Amino acid sequence: MDMYIVLGITIFMMAMFIIGKMPYGVITMTCCALLAVTGVMQPAEAFSGLSNSTTLLIAGMLALATAFGKTSAVARVRSLLAKAKEKNGLVFLLSLFLIVIVLSQLMGRTACISIMILFIGSMDDSEGMTASRLITAVFSVMAMWNLKFPIGLGATMASVANSFYEGIITDPALMLKPTDLLLVTIIPGLAILAYALFAWRLIPDTSKVDTSSVKNVKDAAALSKKDEICITVVFFAVVVSFFFSTQLGGLMNIMPIIGVLILIFTKSISVKEAVSSMTVDMVWMVAGVLTVSSAIGSSGLGDVIGQAIEDFLGGSNNSFLIILVFTTAATVITTFMSNTGTQALLTPIAASYCLVSGGDPRGIVLAVNIAAVFALAFPSGSGECALMFAVTGHNPIKLLRYTAPYLLIAILTLTFSVNLFFPVF
């Protein structure tokens, strides 16, 4: 029964996102309340997203971004980017995309997109390059390239994927190497880079962009030298801490919170400013999305979908078809479940399928683990996706004119690349 209740709540959430008459955060908190009222989750569990590490990371980064947005450093970066935009819009876009690709190898997606929102949101609009369009285009590039290079946290991604199926496939030769993710990402990554570079005008221009915390700093009073130094040092210290996520473990997610507390104690920002930045609608939205995705996994709905995939393939030995089905399934399922939940669900299914059929599981595992993070058609795709939608105010249906071709290109090029380097048969 719980599974059907969760399915109904999920459909309600998606419908309300599309209708767009209520703030996204209110919609997802309503879903959390419904999960508690119907008994699917205990109240504390239903609202656990508010204390989730991702929610804490986003809330802290928003407060830090608000503070850092008042410094002269942002004004200087904004000036440089504005000059690049005036000279050549294509070069400006490519520069933004290359910056986000580099940053996304060094830190998590939440921190990366938060920093990009800060700089993009503080710039003036010109030639149709508005904040809502640029933020979405940058996010779409980051979703494909994030943590694919075998450096820093990216070097551990293959091991994470291996952990999902090493109990099923015991042959060490069939385990992924750190460079494998980059190898199969090059083709789809370049395809998506080209698509975003020339198709960004397909992104609707919305007037609902919530970047006031950095947009309005142009006219704000100048900070004192002490406050400017303190905010700058704390901001970059937190950014640098993301490079050591492996060593910090769970502490990484509260580093922005620690930074905010330091700024409060040094009186560089007021308590009111900090609280205001950390309790905006987008924080509620992210917390609610994380809870609903957790409910889908725990209710058994995800298992039903996984079994349906196996039944659909029916023992096929067509390598391209198998990879295409799993890539598409991962893209769709991660829209409703967490990225990690999707990987944990589909990777063992893929490995079991290959174990029975005698195929090589590496290709399917790669497809699943890459596709599980590039779904961006709906706010429920991931916590970072929810953040992007909350900031830009996009209607998911109107945005489909950009995201639908994006997903089609991503799925087909990833399937081709995986089949080229790691065919199942």
XYZ file of C-alpha atoms in Angstrom, residues 148-317:
170
model
C 34.873 12.462 -14.508
C 38.608 13.187 -14.422
C 40.624 10.810 -12.194
C 41.770 13.592 -9.865
C 40.629 14.494 -6.364
C 37.193 13.135 -5.534
C 36.800 12.052 -9.167
C 39.458 9.407 -8.621
C 37.128 7.610 -6.206
C 34.075 7.448 -8.492
C 35.106 4.164 -10.122
C 35.562 2.574 -6.702
C 32.108 3.736 -5.649
C 30.590 2.164 -8.765
C 32.556 -1.046 -8.162
C 31.197 -1.266 -4.627
C 27.668 -1.642 -6.003
C 28.456 -4.867 -7.882
C 31.733 -6.385 -6.675
C 29.779 -8.864 -4.559
C 28.130 -10.207 -7.731
C 31.026 -10.115 -10.207
C 34.204 -11.411 -8.560
C 36.582 -11.191 -11.535
C 38.965 -8.240 -10.880
C 39.347 -7.745 -14.645
C 35.672 -6.755 -14.800
C 36.027 -3.958 -12.246
C 36.208 -0.309 -13.380
C 39.444 1.699 -13.423
C 39.601 5.422 -12.452
C 40.156 6.479 -16.086
C 37.170 4.540 -17.485
C 34.590 7.208 -16.620
C 36.559 9.892 -18.442
C 37.098 7.618 -21.455
C 33.387 7.070 -22.084
C 32.447 10.664 -21.154
C 34.594 12.380 -23.809
C 32.159 11.771 -26.710
C 28.887 12.638 -24.913
C 30.664 15.399 -22.976
C 31.820 17.170 -26.145
C 28.402 16.651 -27.731
C 26.671 18.295 -24.763
C 29.243 21.095 -24.669
C 28.509 21.878 -28.333
C 24.756 21.628 -27.759
C 24.804 24.057 -24.814
C 27.084 26.410 -26.717
C 24.676 26.801 -29.641
C 21.260 25.874 -28.202
C 21.209 28.045 -25.069
C 18.616 30.331 -26.693
C 16.133 27.453 -26.420
C 16.154 28.015 -22.661
C 13.165 30.183 -21.667
C 14.026 33.606 -20.310
C 12.259 33.874 -16.966
C 11.858 36.977 -14.870
C 11.680 34.892 -11.686
C 15.415 34.509 -11.187
C 16.117 34.502 -7.448
C 19.611 35.981 -7.402
C 18.752 39.087 -5.421
C 21.309 38.212 -2.769
C 24.122 38.847 -5.236
C 22.373 40.993 -7.842
C 21.629 43.874 -5.499
C 25.152 44.184 -4.136
C 26.082 46.568 -6.952
C 24.374 49.402 -5.107
C 25.214 48.204 -1.597
C 27.449 50.185 0.693
C 31.102 49.231 0.578
C 32.292 46.789 3.224
C 34.877 47.798 5.779
C 38.376 46.532 5.091
C 38.159 44.176 8.066
C 34.848 42.663 6.924
C 35.991 42.327 3.323
C 39.172 40.491 4.336
C 37.325 38.241 6.772
C 34.574 37.304 4.299
C 37.054 36.677 1.481
C 39.340 34.512 3.631
C 36.447 32.454 5.002
C 34.827 32.013 1.585
C 37.994 30.741 -0.089
C 38.896 28.605 2.918
C 35.553 26.835 2.547
C 36.063 26.442 -1.208
C 39.537 24.964 -0.655
C 38.075 22.557 1.918
C 35.966 20.982 -0.848
C 39.203 19.802 -2.479
C 39.823 17.646 0.585
C 36.378 16.038 0.735
C 37.870 12.547 1.040
C 39.860 13.499 4.121
C 37.072 15.558 5.690
C 34.334 12.992 5.122
C 30.962 14.151 6.451
C 32.497 17.331 7.861
C 32.744 18.689 4.315
C 28.980 19.262 4.223
C 29.020 21.550 7.246
C 32.108 23.547 6.286
C 29.913 26.354 4.843
C 27.920 26.405 8.111
C 31.159 26.714 10.078
C 32.189 29.548 7.774
C 28.889 31.364 8.354
C 29.296 31.025 12.141
C 32.788 32.502 11.943
C 31.415 35.486 10.009
C 28.666 35.962 12.599
C 31.100 35.860 15.543
C 33.445 38.311 13.803
C 30.401 40.517 13.070
C 31.207 40.490 9.348
C 27.550 39.587 8.731
C 24.539 39.904 10.992
C 22.511 37.019 12.378
C 19.517 38.361 10.443
C 21.438 38.253 7.153
C 22.613 34.695 7.792
C 19.188 33.383 8.797
C 17.495 35.119 5.871
C 19.904 33.559 3.370
C 19.661 30.062 4.859
C 15.863 29.807 5.044
C 14.810 30.739 1.498
C 12.315 28.650 -0.498
C 15.013 26.755 -2.401
C 16.305 25.214 0.858
C 12.827 23.874 1.611
C 12.580 22.558 -1.920
C 15.845 20.636 -1.798
C 14.943 19.153 1.606
C 11.553 17.975 0.330
C 12.905 16.467 -2.894
C 15.469 14.448 -0.943
C 12.749 13.029 1.330
C 10.405 12.068 -1.523
C 13.218 10.333 -3.413
C 14.081 8.409 -0.254
C 10.442 7.325 0.095
C 10.422 5.986 -3.457
C 13.430 3.809 -2.699
C 12.210 2.516 0.668
C 8.643 1.827 -0.507
C 9.755 -0.789 -3.046
C 8.660 1.239 -6.070
C 12.230 1.306 -7.361
C 12.517 -2.500 -7.135
C 9.366 -2.910 -9.215
C 10.853 -0.692 -11.918
C 14.122 -2.652 -11.877
C 12.306 -5.958 -12.328
C 10.353 -4.484 -15.237
C 13.656 -3.651 -16.974
C 14.890 -7.232 -16.675
C 11.578 -8.553 -17.986
C 11.700 -6.139 -20.921
C 15.185 -7.248 -22.019
C 14.223 -10.909 -21.793
C 17.759 -12.281 -22.197
C 18.694 -10.132 -25.200
C 22.342 -10.221 -26.342
